[in-house]
Amino acid sequence: MKKQLIKSRLLPLSWSLPLAILVFYYCPPCLKSAPLIGVLLTLLVIINFRFFISRLPLITHIARLAVGGLFIFSGFIKANDTVGFSYKLKEYFEVFKADSGLNIFEHISYLALPLAVIMCVAEMILGFMLLVGYKRDLTLALLFILILFFTFLTFYSACYNKVTTCGCFGDFLVLKPWESFWKDIYLLILITLLYASKENINPLFGELLNGAFVILALLACITFPIYTIRNLPVFDFRPYAVGMNIKENMKPGAKFQPAKYETILVYKNLKTNTKQEFSNDEYIKSKIWEDTLTWRWEETINKLTQDAVNPPKIADFSIKTLEQHDITDSILTDKNYRFLIICWDINQTSDDIKVQSKLNDLYALCKLNKINITACTASDEASIKDYIQKNSTKYPFVNVDGTVLKTMIRSNPGLILIKQGTIIMNWHYNNLPAFSEIKQQYIK
C-alpha cells in the first residue's frame, strides 16, 4: 500500500519534469531564462505537490473565483464589441498566413466573425460553469485548452512583435503583448492549481438546478454577441464614442514623449547561410559592407525600444477628396451639423434595399435642410463608381484609412452625426432612424 502511494506520487514527476525540460530547451530566446524557469518550477510544484495543495480548500476557492470571474469578464468585454474582436482575429490569421505561407489561414479569416462569437461564448459560459461547479472535469479541461490557445497567441505576438495589442479586453483595457502573455501565464498557473485540487470544487446547487442555470447562462451568452453584431457595442470605449471630440483626441496628452526606435540592419552570411542583426554602431565597427563575398544585406528593421508616453488617442485620422486633397480640418471645424456615412469597404457594405433607400432619403432631406452629408470609404474610385451606379447614390465620397473607419463605427455602412468634430450620435445600419427623428432629438 505504501509502495503504491509513493508510486502514484512519483507518476506526475515522470511526465511533468521531461515536459518542462523540453519546453525550456525549445523555447525561443525572446523569453528570458529566469522568468521561464520560475514559471516551470511553479507548475512543477503545483503538479507534484497536489496532495498537499488539495488540503487547502481556501486556495482552491480563491483561484476558482479569480479564474471564473476573469473569464466571464474577458468574454463579456469581447462580446460587447464582437465585430471589433473579429477584426483582431483576422489580424492574427493574416500574420500566421504571412509567416507560414499556408493559405488555410486566409480561408479561416472569412470565419473570423463566427469564431469570435464562439470564443466569447466559450469564455463566458466556462467561467460560469466553473463558478457553479457544473461538469467540473469537462470545464477544467476546456478551460485548460482555451488558456493554452490564448497563451500561444499572446506569446507569438509578443516574441515576434506581430500584433501590437491582443484584444483580450477590447478597447476597455489595451494590453501590450508581453502584458497579455503574462496575464495568460498567471491564468495557466491558476487553472493548473484548480486541476491539482479539483476535489474541492463542488456544485453550488443540485444537479438539476445547476443544469438549468447553465442553460439559461448559455442562452444569455449566445444572445449578447449576436445582439452586438446586429447593433453597435452597448458600452463604447473607443475614442470615437458619443460625446468625444475627434480633434481633441488627435492631440497628445500632457508630458507627451514620442516612441523611440532603433535601426537594425539584417545581413546574411553567404557561407553559413545564417542571418545576423547589427545596430548602427555595430554595423559601422564591423565594416561588413566591405566583405561582399561573405555578407549580403537582407533588410532594415526599425525596432521599437521605448513606447510613446501619453500619445494621442486617435492617430492617422485624415480625410481626403478622391483627388487626394486634404479636407480634414475643414470637416472637423465645421460649425454646422454633418453626417458621415461610414463604408470602410464598399465591396462589403450592406446592399440591403431598405438601408440604401434610407441613406438616399437622408441625403435628399439633408440637402433641403442645408446639412452636409459625406460618405467615407477606403475603397478605390472604380469600386465607388460601381457602388454609386448600383444603389443610385447621390451623396459624395471621400477617402479615409480603412482601419480608422473600422474603429470609428462597427457598422458597414454606419452613420455618424458630428458638429465641430464632436460625435453627437451614431447608428448601426440596422437602426437608421428617420430624418425627422434625428432633427428633433439631436439637431438643435
Short mmCIF file of C-alpha atoms in Angstrom, two decimals:
data_model
loop_
_atom_site.label_atom_id
_atom_site.label_comp_id
_atom_site.label_asym_id
_atom_site.label_seq_id
_atom_site.Cartn_x
_atom_site.Cartn_y
_atom_site.Cartn_z
CA MET A 1 0.00 0.00 0.00
CA LYS A 2 2.84 2.37 0.92
CA LYS A 3 4.67 1.50 -2.29
CA GLN A 4 1.55 2.21 -4.35
CA LEU A 5 1.16 5.61 -2.66
CA ILE A 6 4.80 6.53 -3.39
CA LYS A 7 4.37 5.28 -6.95
CA SER A 8 1.25 7.38 -7.52
CA ARG A 9 3.01 10.49 -6.18
CA LEU A 10 6.03 9.93 -8.40
CA LEU A 11 3.90 9.41 -11.52
CA PRO A 12 3.26 13.16 -12.16
CA LEU A 13 7.01 13.81 -11.88
CA SER A 14 7.73 11.17 -14.54
CA TRP A 15 5.92 13.20 -17.22
CA SER A 16 5.95 16.77 -15.89
CA LEU A 17 9.74 17.05 -15.46
CA PRO A 18 10.63 15.85 -19.01
CA LEU A 19 7.90 18.11 -20.41
CA ALA A 20 9.30 21.12 -18.51
CA ILE A 21 12.81 20.36 -19.80
CA LEU A 22 11.51 20.16 -23.38
CA VAL A 23 9.66 23.47 -23.05
CA PHE A 24 12.75 25.15 -21.61
CA TYR A 25 15.02 23.71 -24.30
CA TYR A 26 12.82 24.62 -27.29
CA CYS A 27 11.52 27.96 -26.03
CA PRO A 28 12.64 30.88 -28.26
CA PRO A 29 15.28 33.19 -26.74
CA CYS A 30 12.82 36.11 -26.51
CA LEU A 31 11.61 34.66 -23.19
CA LYS A 32 14.44 35.16 -20.72
CA SER A 33 15.63 32.06 -18.86
CA ALA A 34 14.95 33.28 -15.31
CA PRO A 35 11.21 34.07 -15.77
CA LEU A 36 10.72 30.86 -17.75
CA ILE A 37 12.45 28.79 -15.07
CA GLY A 38 10.27 30.45 -12.44
CA VAL A 39 7.06 29.58 -14.33
CA LEU A 40 8.12 25.98 -14.99
CA LEU A 41 9.18 25.44 -11.36
CA THR A 42 5.86 26.86 -10.14
CA LEU A 43 3.92 24.49 -12.41
CA LEU A 44 6.10 21.54 -11.35
CA VAL A 45 5.48 22.28 -7.67
CA ILE A 46 1.71 22.54 -8.19
CA ILE A 47 1.55 19.31 -10.23
CA ASN A 48 3.80 17.23 -7.96
CA PHE A 49 2.56 18.52 -4.59
CA ARG A 50 -1.13 18.42 -5.41
CA PHE A 51 -1.77 16.13 -2.45
CA PHE A 52 -0.77 18.95 -0.10
CA ILE A 53 -2.45 21.73 -2.12
CA SER A 54 -5.76 19.86 -2.12
CA ARG A 55 -5.77 20.09 1.69
CA LEU A 56 -6.07 23.88 1.41
CA PRO A 57 -9.60 24.44 0.03
CA LEU A 58 -9.41 28.21 0.59
CA ILE A 59 -6.68 28.49 -2.08
CA THR A 60 -8.88 26.48 -4.46
CA HIS A 61 -11.89 28.74 -3.89
CA ILE A 62 -9.83 31.93 -4.38
CA ALA A 63 -8.40 30.55 -7.64
CA ARG A 64 -11.87 29.42 -8.70
CA LEU A 65 -13.34 32.89 -8.17
CA ALA A 66 -10.38 34.58 -9.90
CA VAL A 67 -10.42 32.32 -12.97
CA GLY A 68 -14.20 32.15 -13.32
CA GLY A 69 -14.65 35.89 -12.81
CA LEU A 70 -11.86 36.85 -15.20
CA PHE A 71 -13.08 34.53 -17.95
CA ILE A 72 -16.63 35.88 -17.67
CA PHE A 73 -15.38 39.48 -17.68
CA SER A 74 -12.98 38.90 -20.59
CA GLY A 75 -15.66 37.14 -22.65
CA PHE A 76 -18.23 39.82 -21.86
CA ILE A 77 -15.89 42.67 -22.87
CA LYS A 78 -15.08 40.89 -26.14
CA ALA A 79 -18.76 40.13 -26.77
CA ASN A 80 -19.60 43.79 -26.15
CA ASP A 81 -17.63 44.50 -29.37
CA THR A 82 -17.80 41.19 -31.23
CA VAL A 83 -17.15 42.81 -34.61
CA GLY A 84 -14.03 44.53 -33.25
CA PHE A 85 -12.81 41.23 -31.79
CA SER A 86 -13.30 39.56 -35.19
CA TYR A 87 -11.02 42.24 -36.71
CA LYS A 88 -8.36 41.26 -34.19
CA LEU A 89 -8.72 37.56 -35.08
CA LYS A 90 -8.33 38.46 -38.77
CA GLU A 91 -5.13 40.29 -37.88
CA TYR A 92 -3.76 37.12 -36.24
CA PHE A 93 -4.76 34.98 -39.24
CA GLU A 94 -3.02 37.42 -41.63
CA VAL A 95 0.16 37.15 -39.53
CA PHE A 96 0.02 33.34 -39.49
CA LYS A 97 -0.53 33.24 -43.26
CA ALA A 98 2.41 35.59 -43.89
CA ASP A 99 4.74 33.67 -41.56
CA SER A 100 3.73 30.14 -42.51
CA GLY A 101 2.81 30.65 -46.16
CA LEU A 102 -0.27 28.46 -45.61
CA ASN A 103 -3.38 29.63 -47.48
CA ILE A 104 -5.61 27.85 -44.97
CA PHE A 105 -5.35 30.89 -42.69
CA GLU A 106 -6.81 33.06 -45.42
CA HIS A 107 -9.84 30.76 -45.61
CA ILE A 108 -10.16 30.70 -41.82
CA SER A 109 -10.12 34.52 -41.75
CA TYR A 110 -13.50 34.50 -43.53
CA LEU A 111 -14.87 32.73 -40.46
CA ALA A 112 -13.47 35.36 -38.07
CA LEU A 113 -16.90 36.65 -37.02
CA PRO A 114 -18.49 33.28 -36.13
CA LEU A 115 -15.21 32.26 -34.47
CA ALA A 116 -15.32 35.48 -32.43
CA VAL A 117 -18.84 34.59 -31.25
CA ILE A 118 -17.78 31.04 -30.33
CA MET A 119 -14.77 32.25 -28.35
CA CYS A 120 -16.76 34.92 -26.49
CA VAL A 121 -19.47 32.40 -25.60
CA ALA A 122 -16.87 29.79 -24.58
CA GLU A 123 -15.10 32.19 -22.21
CA MET A 124 -18.29 33.38 -20.53
CA ILE A 125 -20.01 30.01 -20.17
CA LEU A 126 -16.89 28.17 -18.98
CA GLY A 127 -16.30 30.86 -16.36
CA PHE A 128 -19.89 30.48 -15.20
CA MET A 129 -19.68 26.66 -15.18
CA LEU A 130 -16.55 26.85 -13.01
CA LEU A 131 -18.21 29.19 -10.52
CA VAL A 132 -21.30 26.99 -10.11
CA GLY A 133 -19.28 23.76 -10.21
CA TYR A 134 -21.05 22.26 -13.24
CA LYS A 135 -19.32 19.32 -15.01
CA ARG A 136 -16.08 20.00 -13.12
CA ASP A 137 -13.68 17.80 -15.12
CA LEU A 138 -15.03 18.86 -18.51
CA THR A 139 -14.97 22.54 -17.50
CA LEU A 140 -11.37 22.39 -16.29
CA ALA A 141 -10.25 20.52 -19.42
CA LEU A 142 -11.87 23.08 -21.74
CA LEU A 143 -10.51 25.99 -19.70
CA PHE A 144 -7.03 24.49 -19.92
CA ILE A 145 -7.28 24.08 -23.72
CA LEU A 146 -8.58 27.64 -24.09
CA ILE A 147 -5.83 29.19 -21.97
CA LEU A 148 -3.15 27.22 -23.83
CA PHE A 149 -4.53 28.61 -27.09
CA PHE A 150 -4.57 32.19 -25.76
CA THR A 151 -1.08 31.78 -24.29
CA PHE A 152 0.26 30.64 -27.65
CA LEU A 153 -1.34 33.61 -29.45
CA THR A 154 -0.04 36.20 -27.00
CA PHE A 155 3.43 34.61 -26.81
CA TYR A 156 3.77 34.50 -30.59
CA SER A 157 2.58 38.11 -30.80
CA ALA A 158 4.98 39.29 -28.09
CA CYS A 159 8.02 37.26 -29.09
CA TYR A 160 7.88 38.10 -32.79
CA ASN A 161 6.29 41.55 -32.42
CA LYS A 162 3.47 40.71 -34.80
CA VAL A 163 0.23 42.02 -33.25
CA THR A 164 0.70 45.11 -31.10
CA THR A 165 -2.42 44.55 -28.94
CA CYS A 166 -4.14 41.27 -28.15
CA GLY A 167 -7.75 42.42 -27.93
CA CYS A 168 -8.17 40.43 -24.68
CA PHE A 169 -10.27 43.17 -23.09
CA GLY A 170 -11.22 45.05 -26.25
CA ASP A 171 -10.84 48.83 -26.05
CA PHE A 172 -11.71 48.80 -22.34
CA LEU A 173 -8.16 47.84 -21.36
CA VAL A 174 -5.50 47.74 -24.07
CA LEU A 175 -2.66 45.43 -23.06
CA LYS A 176 0.75 45.26 -24.66
CA PRO A 177 1.72 41.80 -26.00
CA TRP A 178 4.01 40.88 -23.09
CA GLU A 179 1.48 42.15 -20.53
CA SER A 180 -1.17 39.99 -22.14
CA PHE A 181 1.17 36.98 -22.23
CA TRP A 182 1.96 37.20 -18.52
CA LYS A 183 -1.75 37.60 -17.77
CA ASP A 184 -2.32 34.28 -19.57
CA ILE A 185 0.59 32.68 -17.70
CA TYR A 186 -1.00 33.64 -14.36
CA LEU A 187 -4.28 32.13 -15.53
CA LEU A 188 -2.44 28.98 -16.68
CA ILE A 189 -0.91 28.63 -13.20
CA LEU A 190 -4.29 29.17 -11.52
CA ILE A 191 -6.04 26.62 -13.76
CA THR A 192 -3.26 24.11 -13.09
CA LEU A 193 -3.78 24.75 -9.37
CA LEU A 194 -7.52 24.09 -9.83
CA TYR A 195 -6.68 20.79 -11.54
CA ALA A 196 -4.40 19.86 -8.64
CA SER A 197 -7.13 20.50 -6.06
CA LYS A 198 -10.25 19.74 -8.11
CA GLU A 199 -11.66 17.61 -5.27
CA ASN A 200 -12.51 20.90 -3.57
CA ILE A 201 -14.65 22.11 -6.50
CA ASN A 202 -18.20 21.02 -5.71
CA PRO A 203 -21.53 22.04 -7.31
CA LEU A 204 -23.18 25.03 -5.67
CA PHE A 205 -26.66 23.62 -6.27
CA GLY A 206 -28.30 20.32 -7.11
CA GLU A 207 -27.60 18.75 -10.49
CA LEU A 208 -30.97 19.74 -11.97
CA LEU A 209 -30.81 23.35 -10.75
CA ASN A 210 -27.16 23.71 -11.76
CA GLY A 211 -28.01 22.43 -15.26
CA ALA A 212 -30.93 24.86 -15.55
CA PHE A 213 -28.73 27.81 -14.56
CA VAL A 214 -26.08 26.78 -17.11
CA ILE A 215 -28.67 26.54 -19.92
CA LEU A 216 -30.03 29.99 -19.08
CA ALA A 217 -26.49 31.39 -18.89
CA LEU A 218 -25.62 29.78 -22.23
CA LEU A 219 -28.65 31.39 -23.90
CA ALA A 220 -27.62 34.79 -22.48
CA CYS A 221 -24.01 34.24 -23.59
CA ILE A 222 -25.12 33.47 -27.15
CA THR A 223 -27.67 36.28 -27.34
CA PHE A 224 -25.32 39.07 -26.25
CA PRO A 225 -22.64 38.81 -29.00
CA ILE A 226 -25.32 38.31 -31.65
CA TYR A 227 -27.03 41.49 -30.40
CA THR A 228 -23.78 43.49 -30.58
CA ILE A 229 -23.17 42.25 -34.14
CA ARG A 230 -26.58 43.48 -35.26
CA ASN A 231 -26.25 46.70 -33.28
CA LEU A 232 -23.42 48.88 -32.00
CA PRO A 233 -21.48 47.97 -28.82
CA VAL A 234 -23.52 48.53 -25.66
CA PHE A 235 -20.52 50.12 -23.93
CA ASP A 236 -18.30 52.22 -26.17
CA PHE A 237 -14.68 52.60 -25.02
CA ARG A 238 -13.30 53.84 -28.34
CA PRO A 239 -12.05 57.42 -28.92
CA TYR A 240 -14.97 57.89 -31.35
CA ALA A 241 -17.66 57.32 -28.73
CA VAL A 242 -20.63 59.67 -28.48
CA GLY A 243 -19.52 62.92 -26.82
CA MET A 244 -15.87 62.53 -27.87
CA ASN A 245 -14.18 65.25 -29.92
CA ILE A 246 -12.05 63.86 -32.74
CA LYS A 247 -9.80 66.90 -32.96
CA GLU A 248 -9.11 66.88 -29.21
CA ASN A 249 -8.36 63.16 -29.27
CA MET A 250 -5.82 63.76 -32.04
CA LYS A 251 -3.76 65.86 -29.63
CA PRO A 252 -1.09 64.23 -27.43
CA GLY A 253 -1.53 64.17 -23.66
CA ALA A 254 0.43 66.06 -21.02
CA LYS A 255 4.19 65.33 -20.94
CA PHE A 256 3.97 63.54 -24.28
CA GLN A 257 7.07 61.70 -25.41
CA PRO A 258 7.23 60.10 -28.86
CA ALA A 259 8.13 56.45 -29.30
CA LYS A 260 11.81 55.67 -29.80
CA TYR A 261 13.10 53.30 -32.45
CA GLU A 262 16.45 51.70 -33.20
CA THR A 263 17.53 50.90 -36.75
CA ILE A 264 18.59 47.28 -37.11
CA LEU A 265 20.39 46.07 -40.22
CA VAL A 266 19.97 42.39 -41.07
CA TYR A 267 22.77 40.76 -43.07
CA LYS A 268 23.01 37.21 -44.37
CA ASN A 269 26.25 35.25 -44.09
CA LEU A 270 26.61 33.64 -47.52
CA LYS A 271 29.00 30.99 -46.22
CA THR A 272 26.95 29.75 -43.25
CA ASN A 273 23.55 30.76 -44.68
CA THR A 274 22.64 32.42 -41.34
CA LYS A 275 21.30 35.90 -40.63
CA GLN A 276 22.73 38.38 -38.15
CA GLU A 277 21.36 41.65 -36.81
CA PHE A 278 23.54 44.74 -36.38
CA SER A 279 22.80 48.02 -34.65
CA ASN A 280 24.13 51.19 -36.28
CA ASP A 281 27.22 51.21 -34.05
CA GLU A 282 27.89 47.51 -34.56
CA TYR A 283 27.46 47.93 -38.30
CA ILE A 284 29.98 50.77 -38.51
CA LYS A 285 32.54 48.94 -36.35
CA SER A 286 32.23 45.66 -38.24
CA LYS A 287 32.59 47.20 -41.74
CA ILE A 288 30.84 44.14 -43.13
CA TRP A 289 29.73 46.08 -46.20
CA GLU A 290 33.32 45.77 -47.40
CA ASP A 291 33.16 41.95 -47.40
CA THR A 292 30.65 41.41 -50.19
CA LEU A 293 31.77 37.81 -50.67
CA THR A 294 30.64 36.87 -47.16
CA TRP A 295 27.83 39.26 -46.27
CA ARG A 296 24.70 40.36 -48.09
CA TRP A 297 22.15 42.90 -46.86
CA GLU A 298 18.70 41.38 -46.31
CA GLU A 299 16.53 44.02 -44.68
CA THR A 300 16.42 47.05 -42.40
CA ILE A 301 14.17 46.94 -39.34
CA ASN A 302 13.03 49.84 -37.19
CA LYS A 303 12.83 48.21 -33.75
CA LEU A 304 10.73 49.85 -31.03
CA THR A 305 12.90 50.50 -27.98
CA GLN A 306 10.56 52.73 -25.97
CA ASP A 307 6.79 53.17 -26.17
CA ALA A 308 5.32 56.63 -26.60
CA VAL A 309 4.22 58.35 -23.38
CA ASN A 310 0.69 59.83 -23.42
CA PRO A 311 0.30 59.56 -27.21
CA PRO A 312 -2.83 60.87 -28.99
CA LYS A 313 -5.88 58.63 -28.62
CA ILE A 314 -6.51 58.99 -32.36
CA ALA A 315 -3.71 58.59 -34.89
CA ASP A 316 -3.70 58.56 -38.68
CA PHE A 317 -7.07 60.33 -38.95
CA SER A 318 -7.15 62.07 -42.29
CA ILE A 319 -9.96 62.90 -44.74
CA LYS A 320 -9.10 63.43 -48.38
CA THR A 321 -11.12 64.05 -51.52
CA LEU A 322 -10.97 61.47 -54.27
CA GLU A 323 -8.41 63.81 -55.87
CA GLN A 324 -6.31 63.45 -52.66
CA HIS A 325 -6.85 66.99 -51.34
CA ASP A 326 -6.76 67.06 -47.51
CA ILE A 327 -10.03 68.39 -46.07
CA THR A 328 -9.65 67.05 -42.51
CA ASP A 329 -9.53 70.43 -40.80
CA SER A 330 -12.45 71.90 -42.72
CA ILE A 331 -14.69 68.98 -41.72
CA LEU A 332 -13.61 68.87 -38.07
CA THR A 333 -14.03 72.63 -37.61
CA ASP A 334 -17.36 72.84 -39.45
CA LYS A 335 -19.77 74.72 -37.16
CA ASN A 336 -22.70 73.12 -38.91
CA TYR A 337 -24.00 69.62 -38.28
CA ARG A 338 -22.59 66.99 -40.62
CA PHE A 339 -23.44 63.37 -41.30
CA LEU A 340 -20.67 60.89 -42.06
CA ILE A 341 -21.72 57.67 -43.77
CA ILE A 342 -19.00 55.11 -42.99
CA CYS A 343 -18.45 52.50 -45.71
CA TRP A 344 -14.95 51.25 -44.88
CA ASP A 345 -15.09 48.68 -47.69
CA ILE A 346 -17.59 49.38 -50.46
CA ASN A 347 -17.45 45.75 -51.59
CA GLN A 348 -18.57 44.56 -48.15
CA THR A 349 -21.10 47.32 -47.48
CA SER A 350 -24.64 46.07 -46.93
CA ASP A 351 -26.62 46.34 -50.17
CA ASP A 352 -29.98 45.90 -48.46
CA ILE A 353 -32.52 47.90 -50.48
CA LYS A 354 -34.15 49.38 -47.36
CA VAL A 355 -30.80 50.54 -45.96
CA GLN A 356 -29.74 52.14 -49.25
CA SER A 357 -33.15 53.76 -49.65
CA LYS A 358 -32.91 55.28 -46.16
CA LEU A 359 -29.45 56.67 -46.88
CA ASN A 360 -30.60 58.18 -50.19
CA ASP A 361 -33.64 59.72 -48.49
CA LEU A 362 -31.39 61.08 -45.74
CA TYR A 363 -29.20 62.75 -48.34
CA ALA A 364 -32.19 64.36 -50.06
CA LEU A 365 -33.57 65.71 -46.75
CA CYS A 366 -30.13 66.91 -45.65
CA LYS A 367 -29.83 68.84 -48.90
CA LEU A 368 -33.20 70.50 -48.27
CA ASN A 369 -32.18 71.41 -44.72
CA LYS A 370 -28.70 72.58 -45.80
CA ILE A 371 -26.89 69.94 -43.73
CA ASN A 372 -23.73 68.40 -45.15
CA ILE A 373 -23.52 64.65 -45.64
CA THR A 374 -20.41 62.78 -46.78
CA ALA A 375 -19.58 59.13 -47.27
CA CYS A 376 -16.16 57.95 -46.06
CA THR A 377 -14.51 54.90 -47.58
CA ALA A 378 -11.12 53.29 -48.07
CA SER A 379 -12.16 51.75 -51.40
CA ASP A 380 -10.77 52.77 -54.77
CA GLU A 381 -12.53 55.03 -57.25
CA ALA A 382 -13.66 52.17 -59.51
CA SER A 383 -15.42 50.43 -56.59
CA ILE A 384 -17.06 53.71 -55.58
CA LYS A 385 -18.41 54.23 -59.11
CA ASP A 386 -19.86 50.70 -59.17
CA TYR A 387 -21.47 51.30 -55.77
CA ILE A 388 -22.99 54.63 -56.87
CA GLN A 389 -24.40 53.10 -60.03
CA LYS A 390 -25.78 50.04 -58.23
CA ASN A 391 -27.51 51.99 -55.44
CA SER A 392 -28.37 55.22 -57.30
CA THR A 393 -26.30 57.07 -54.71
CA LYS A 394 -26.14 60.89 -54.81
CA TYR A 395 -24.02 61.72 -51.72
CA PRO A 396 -20.32 62.50 -52.29
CA PHE A 397 -17.45 60.21 -51.25
CA VAL A 398 -14.12 60.95 -49.59
CA ASN A 399 -11.16 58.73 -48.72
CA VAL A 400 -10.24 57.73 -45.16
CA ASP A 401 -7.93 54.95 -43.96
CA GLY A 402 -9.79 51.64 -43.63
CA THR A 403 -8.51 50.85 -40.13
CA VAL A 404 -9.63 54.29 -38.93
CA LEU A 405 -13.12 53.75 -40.40
CA LYS A 406 -13.44 50.29 -38.81
CA THR A 407 -12.52 51.86 -35.48
CA MET A 408 -14.96 54.76 -35.86
CA ILE A 409 -18.07 52.58 -36.02
CA ARG A 410 -18.72 48.83 -36.05
CA SER A 411 -21.14 49.00 -38.94
CA ASN A 412 -20.74 48.94 -42.71
CA PRO A 413 -22.46 51.21 -43.55
CA GLY A 414 -22.68 53.18 -40.35
CA LEU A 415 -23.95 56.69 -39.73
CA ILE A 416 -22.29 59.32 -37.52
CA LEU A 417 -23.55 62.82 -36.73
CA ILE A 418 -20.83 65.33 -35.84
CA LYS A 419 -20.53 69.03 -35.15
CA GLN A 420 -17.14 70.77 -34.94
CA GLY A 421 -15.52 67.38 -34.64
CA THR A 422 -17.68 66.22 -31.70
CA ILE A 423 -19.57 62.94 -32.09
CA ILE A 424 -23.23 63.81 -31.47
CA MET A 425 -24.67 60.36 -32.21
CA ASN A 426 -24.01 57.21 -34.23
CA TRP A 427 -26.20 54.46 -35.69
CA HIS A 428 -25.83 50.93 -36.99
CA TYR A 429 -27.39 50.40 -40.41
CA ASN A 430 -30.00 48.14 -38.77
CA ASN A 431 -31.15 51.10 -36.64
CA LEU A 432 -31.17 54.04 -39.05
CA PRO A 433 -33.83 56.49 -37.76
CA ALA A 434 -35.99 58.84 -39.82
CA PHE A 435 -34.53 62.27 -40.52
CA SER A 436 -37.39 63.93 -38.61
CA GLU A 437 -36.46 61.90 -35.51
CA ILE A 438 -32.79 62.88 -35.78
CA LYS A 439 -33.69 66.54 -36.31
CA GLN A 440 -35.99 66.59 -33.30
CA GLN A 441 -33.59 64.87 -30.89
CA TYR A 442 -30.09 65.87 -31.95
CA ILE A 443 -30.09 68.89 -34.27
CA LYS A 444 -30.67 71.92 -32.07
#
